[in-house]
Short mmCIF file of C-alpha atoms in Angstrom, two decimals:
data_model
loop_
_atom_site.label_atom_id
_atom_site.label_comp_id
_atom_site.label_asym_id
_atom_site.label_seq_id
_atom_site.Cartn_x
_atom_site.Cartn_y
_atom_site.Cartn_z
CA UNK A 9 127.76 85.06 94.44
CA UNK A 10 130.78 84.19 96.60
CA UNK A 11 130.64 82.25 99.88
CA UNK A 12 131.80 85.32 101.83
CA UNK A 13 128.96 87.42 100.43
CA UNK A 14 126.41 84.75 101.28
CA UNK A 15 127.76 84.51 104.83
CA UNK A 16 127.51 88.30 105.22
CA UNK A 17 123.91 88.25 103.99
CA UNK A 18 122.92 85.46 106.37
CA UNK A 19 124.50 87.27 109.34
CA UNK A 20 122.79 90.51 108.32
CA UNK A 21 119.46 88.66 108.12
CA UNK A 22 119.98 87.20 111.60
CA UNK A 23 120.75 90.62 113.10
CA UNK A 24 117.93 92.28 111.14
CA UNK A 25 115.42 89.75 112.48
CA UNK A 26 116.47 90.59 116.03
CA UNK A 27 116.19 94.35 115.50
CA UNK A 28 112.85 94.07 113.70
CA UNK A 29 111.37 91.94 116.47
CA UNK A 30 112.32 94.43 119.18
CA UNK A 31 111.63 97.84 117.60
CA UNK A 32 111.69 97.53 113.81
CA UNK A 33 114.37 98.92 111.50
CA UNK A 34 116.00 95.66 110.41
CA UNK A 35 116.18 96.95 106.85
CA UNK A 36 119.08 99.11 108.02
CA UNK A 37 121.13 95.92 108.05
CA UNK A 38 119.61 93.79 105.30
CA UNK A 39 119.26 96.38 102.54
CA UNK A 40 122.88 97.65 102.53
CA UNK A 41 124.14 94.05 102.71
CA UNK A 42 122.05 93.09 99.67
CA UNK A 43 123.25 96.11 97.69
CA UNK A 44 126.87 95.40 98.63
CA UNK A 45 126.37 91.86 97.36
CA UNK A 46 125.61 93.28 93.93
CA UNK A 47 121.82 93.49 93.78
CA UNK A 48 120.17 96.53 92.22
CA UNK A 49 118.26 98.79 94.65
CA UNK A 50 114.86 97.45 93.55
CA UNK A 51 116.07 93.83 93.73
CA UNK A 52 117.48 94.53 97.19
CA UNK A 53 114.23 96.07 98.39
CA UNK A 54 112.17 93.19 96.93
CA UNK A 55 114.43 90.42 98.26
CA UNK A 56 114.57 92.13 101.65
CA UNK A 57 110.75 91.88 101.81
CA UNK A 58 110.85 88.18 100.94
CA UNK A 59 113.06 87.55 103.97
CA UNK A 60 111.56 90.12 106.36
CA UNK A 61 107.98 88.86 106.03
CA UNK A 62 108.96 85.53 107.58
CA UNK A 63 110.78 87.22 110.44
CA UNK A 64 107.99 89.64 111.29
CA UNK A 65 105.35 86.91 111.04
CA UNK A 66 107.43 84.68 113.30
CA UNK A 67 107.85 87.48 115.84
CA UNK A 68 104.11 88.23 115.70
CA UNK A 69 103.30 84.61 116.59
CA UNK A 70 105.78 84.64 119.48
CA UNK A 71 104.37 87.87 120.89
CA UNK A 72 100.81 86.54 120.53
CA UNK A 73 101.70 83.44 122.53
CA UNK A 74 103.49 85.27 125.33
CA UNK A 75 101.73 88.62 125.65
CA UNK A 76 98.62 90.42 124.43
CA UNK A 77 98.38 92.57 121.36
CA UNK A 78 95.51 94.89 120.48
CA UNK A 79 93.39 92.80 118.08
CA UNK A 80 90.91 95.64 117.51
CA UNK A 81 93.78 97.61 115.97
CA UNK A 82 96.00 94.87 114.59
CA UNK A 83 93.41 93.00 112.51
CA UNK A 84 91.84 95.89 110.53
CA UNK A 85 95.13 97.78 110.26
CA UNK A 86 96.92 94.63 109.13
CA UNK A 87 94.33 94.04 106.40
CA UNK A 88 94.56 97.65 105.22
CA UNK A 89 98.35 97.44 105.33
CA UNK A 90 98.43 94.70 102.70
CA UNK A 91 96.53 96.94 100.30
CA UNK A 92 98.25 100.25 100.95
CA UNK A 93 101.78 98.85 101.10
CA UNK A 94 101.06 97.32 97.71
CA UNK A 95 99.89 100.69 96.45
CA UNK A 96 103.05 102.25 97.83
CA UNK A 97 105.27 99.65 96.15
CA UNK A 98 103.46 100.15 92.84
CA UNK A 99 103.97 103.93 93.21
CA UNK A 100 107.63 103.72 94.16
CA UNK A 101 108.84 104.63 90.68
CA UNK A 102 106.65 107.75 90.61
CA UNK A 103 108.18 109.52 93.62
CA UNK A 104 111.75 110.64 94.15
CA UNK A 105 112.91 109.21 97.48
CA UNK A 106 115.00 112.36 97.97
CA UNK A 107 111.76 114.24 98.57
CA UNK A 108 110.74 112.03 101.48
CA UNK A 109 114.06 111.38 103.19
CA UNK A 110 114.58 114.88 104.71
CA UNK A 111 111.04 114.79 106.12
CA UNK A 112 111.61 111.33 107.58
CA UNK A 113 114.85 112.53 109.18
CA UNK A 114 113.08 115.45 110.85
CA UNK A 115 110.36 113.15 112.20
CA UNK A 116 112.93 110.68 113.52
CA UNK A 117 114.93 113.43 115.24
CA UNK A 118 111.71 114.59 116.89
CA UNK A 119 111.02 111.02 118.03
CA UNK A 120 114.52 110.70 119.48
CA UNK A 121 114.22 113.99 121.35
CA UNK A 122 110.76 113.13 122.68
CA UNK A 123 111.76 109.66 123.92
CA UNK A 124 114.98 111.01 125.46
CA UNK A 125 113.32 113.92 127.27
CA UNK A 126 110.43 111.80 128.53
CA UNK A 127 112.05 108.70 130.06
CA UNK A 128 108.70 107.40 131.35
CA UNK A 129 107.21 107.37 127.82
CA UNK A 130 106.37 103.81 126.79
CA UNK A 131 107.39 102.24 130.08
CA UNK A 132 103.93 102.25 131.63
CA UNK A 133 100.65 101.81 129.72
CA UNK A 134 98.17 104.70 129.69
CA UNK A 135 94.84 102.94 129.03
CA UNK A 136 92.83 106.13 129.53
CA UNK A 137 94.05 107.26 126.09
CA UNK A 138 92.39 104.33 124.34
CA UNK A 139 89.09 105.73 123.04
CA UNK A 140 87.05 104.74 120.02
CA UNK A 141 88.23 107.76 118.07
CA UNK A 142 91.87 107.04 118.90
CA UNK A 143 91.50 103.40 117.84
CA UNK A 144 90.17 104.53 114.46
CA UNK A 145 93.01 107.03 114.22
CA UNK A 146 95.62 104.37 115.00
CA UNK A 147 94.14 102.01 112.41
CA UNK A 148 94.27 104.76 109.78
CA UNK A 149 97.79 105.92 110.62
CA UNK A 150 99.19 102.38 110.70
CA UNK A 151 97.15 100.63 108.04
CA UNK A 152 97.11 103.45 105.50
CA UNK A 153 99.83 106.06 106.13
CA UNK A 154 102.69 103.97 107.51
CA UNK A 155 101.82 101.03 105.25
CA UNK A 156 101.99 103.24 102.16
CA UNK A 157 105.32 104.61 103.39
CA UNK A 158 106.69 101.08 103.80
CA UNK A 159 105.80 100.23 100.23
CA UNK A 160 107.22 103.38 98.68
CA UNK A 161 110.37 103.86 100.83
CA UNK A 162 110.45 101.67 103.93
CA UNK A 163 113.23 102.51 106.44
CA UNK A 164 111.97 102.52 110.02
CA UNK A 165 108.44 101.26 109.36
CA UNK A 166 108.38 99.09 112.49
CA UNK A 167 109.76 101.97 114.52
CA UNK A 168 107.04 104.33 113.29
CA UNK A 169 104.38 101.74 114.15
CA UNK A 170 105.81 101.38 117.65
CA UNK A 171 105.75 105.12 118.24
CA UNK A 172 102.24 105.47 116.76
CA UNK A 173 100.71 102.90 119.09
CA UNK A 174 102.55 104.22 122.13
CA UNK A 175 101.58 107.85 121.54
CA UNK A 176 98.06 107.44 120.12
CA UNK A 177 96.78 104.56 122.26
CA UNK A 178 99.02 104.81 125.32
CA UNK A 179 100.46 101.30 124.96
CA UNK A 180 103.71 100.40 126.65
CA UNK A 181 106.59 99.58 124.32
CA UNK A 182 106.28 95.79 124.60
CA UNK A 183 102.58 95.65 123.71
CA UNK A 184 103.06 98.31 121.03
CA UNK A 185 105.83 96.21 119.50
CA UNK A 186 103.62 93.12 119.60
CA UNK A 187 100.80 94.93 117.78
CA UNK A 188 103.24 96.48 115.31
CA UNK A 189 104.48 93.08 114.19
CA UNK A 190 101.04 92.12 112.87
CA UNK A 191 100.76 95.27 110.77
CA UNK A 192 104.39 95.03 109.64
CA UNK A 193 103.69 91.51 108.39
CA UNK A 194 100.85 92.99 106.33
CA UNK A 195 103.02 95.76 104.90
CA UNK A 196 105.71 93.26 103.93
CA UNK A 197 103.12 91.02 102.28
CA UNK A 198 101.52 93.82 100.26
CA UNK A 199 104.85 95.14 98.98
CA UNK A 200 106.16 91.62 98.31
CA UNK A 201 103.16 90.73 96.13
CA UNK A 202 103.79 93.76 93.92
CA UNK A 203 107.55 93.19 93.70
CA UNK A 204 106.99 89.50 92.91
CA UNK A 205 104.56 90.32 90.10
CA UNK A 206 107.17 92.73 88.72
CA UNK A 207 109.81 89.96 88.82
CA UNK A 208 112.25 91.69 91.17
CA UNK A 209 112.49 89.06 93.95
CA UNK A 210 115.51 86.73 94.11
CA UNK A 211 113.62 83.89 95.77
CA UNK A 212 116.44 81.44 96.52
CA UNK A 213 118.51 84.10 98.26
CA UNK A 214 115.48 85.62 99.99
CA UNK A 215 114.24 82.32 101.39
CA UNK A 216 117.73 81.43 102.62
CA UNK A 217 117.92 84.75 104.44
CA UNK A 218 114.40 84.18 105.78
CA UNK A 219 115.62 81.24 107.85
CA UNK A 220 118.16 83.48 109.61
CA UNK A 221 115.63 86.28 109.88
CA UNK A 222 113.23 83.97 111.71
CA UNK A 223 115.98 82.88 114.11
CA UNK A 224 116.86 86.49 114.90
CA UNK A 225 113.20 87.42 115.29
CA UNK A 226 112.61 84.64 117.79
CA UNK A 227 115.56 85.75 119.91
CA UNK A 228 114.54 89.42 119.72
CA UNK A 229 110.87 88.86 120.58
CA UNK A 230 111.73 86.72 123.60
CA UNK A 231 114.28 89.28 124.84
CA UNK A 232 111.81 92.16 124.48
CA UNK A 233 109.14 90.27 126.42
CA UNK A 234 111.55 89.13 129.12
CA UNK A 235 113.43 92.40 129.62
CA UNK A 236 110.47 94.74 129.25
CA UNK A 237 109.80 98.29 128.11
CA UNK A 238 113.06 99.77 129.41
CA UNK A 239 115.10 97.45 127.19
CA UNK A 240 112.92 98.24 124.17
CA UNK A 241 113.32 101.98 124.82
CA UNK A 242 117.14 101.74 124.69
CA UNK A 243 117.07 99.71 121.48
CA UNK A 244 114.55 102.15 120.01
CA UNK A 245 116.83 105.12 120.60
CA UNK A 246 119.79 103.29 119.05
CA UNK A 247 117.77 102.35 115.97
CA UNK A 248 116.37 105.87 115.55
CA UNK A 249 119.88 107.36 115.65
CA UNK A 250 121.11 104.75 113.16
CA UNK A 251 118.17 105.50 110.85
CA UNK A 252 118.91 109.24 110.90
CA UNK A 253 122.60 108.64 110.15
CA UNK A 254 121.78 106.25 107.29
CA UNK A 255 119.20 108.57 105.72
CA UNK A 256 121.52 111.58 106.10
CA UNK A 257 124.33 109.67 104.40
CA UNK A 258 122.07 108.62 101.53
CA UNK A 259 120.73 112.15 101.14
CA UNK A 260 123.87 114.26 101.44
CA UNK A 261 126.98 112.10 101.02
CA UNK A 262 126.25 109.13 98.79
CA UNK A 263 127.13 109.73 95.20
#
């Protein structure tokens, strides 16, 4: 691998760490960079997990030190996420991604429209929504549904977690992002274990990218905490649009 390719991968990992720490979606940057560097799709997905897990874990620690996250949701959902992301990764070869991508695009477009038309959404917490039933629902959606999705396909996992916690439990964007990082660490771990057992991870490259991913995650988490929910909302909309464009390109234009 040439020096220019390595530099591109390290810069992509830095930027991906920042995006993941704020709203999720860093795979938009890391995965294409890895594929452009010559890795196969499964190697790219596996090596991306080996870098991303360090960034998300680092961001989770920073959020935990500087703000509160919902432990009643994060702990059980994070544990479930390890299992179900692993199941998703093991099932990846059984499902054609082309089946899921149009559905994901529709969901993301709905998210973008909802966040745009309701500017107050996610800015102010709505604690009255947090009931026992909703907590169980959030744990199931995050730890089972979204975790399985991350293992089998992956794009926008952190973004889906952010939206789930904001809409189901009434969290503001900053606290939702903090809670999402714990579960996202679990999804990365579960998928990484499976990919590692299958021999798809390029460890030297992945660990090198992990250093930059951690640096980006630290910057992103601190910015999200300091600038607040309004900043996270803007980044969220940008990432959702980028996700839709990327998925549409993969679905309809890529050969």
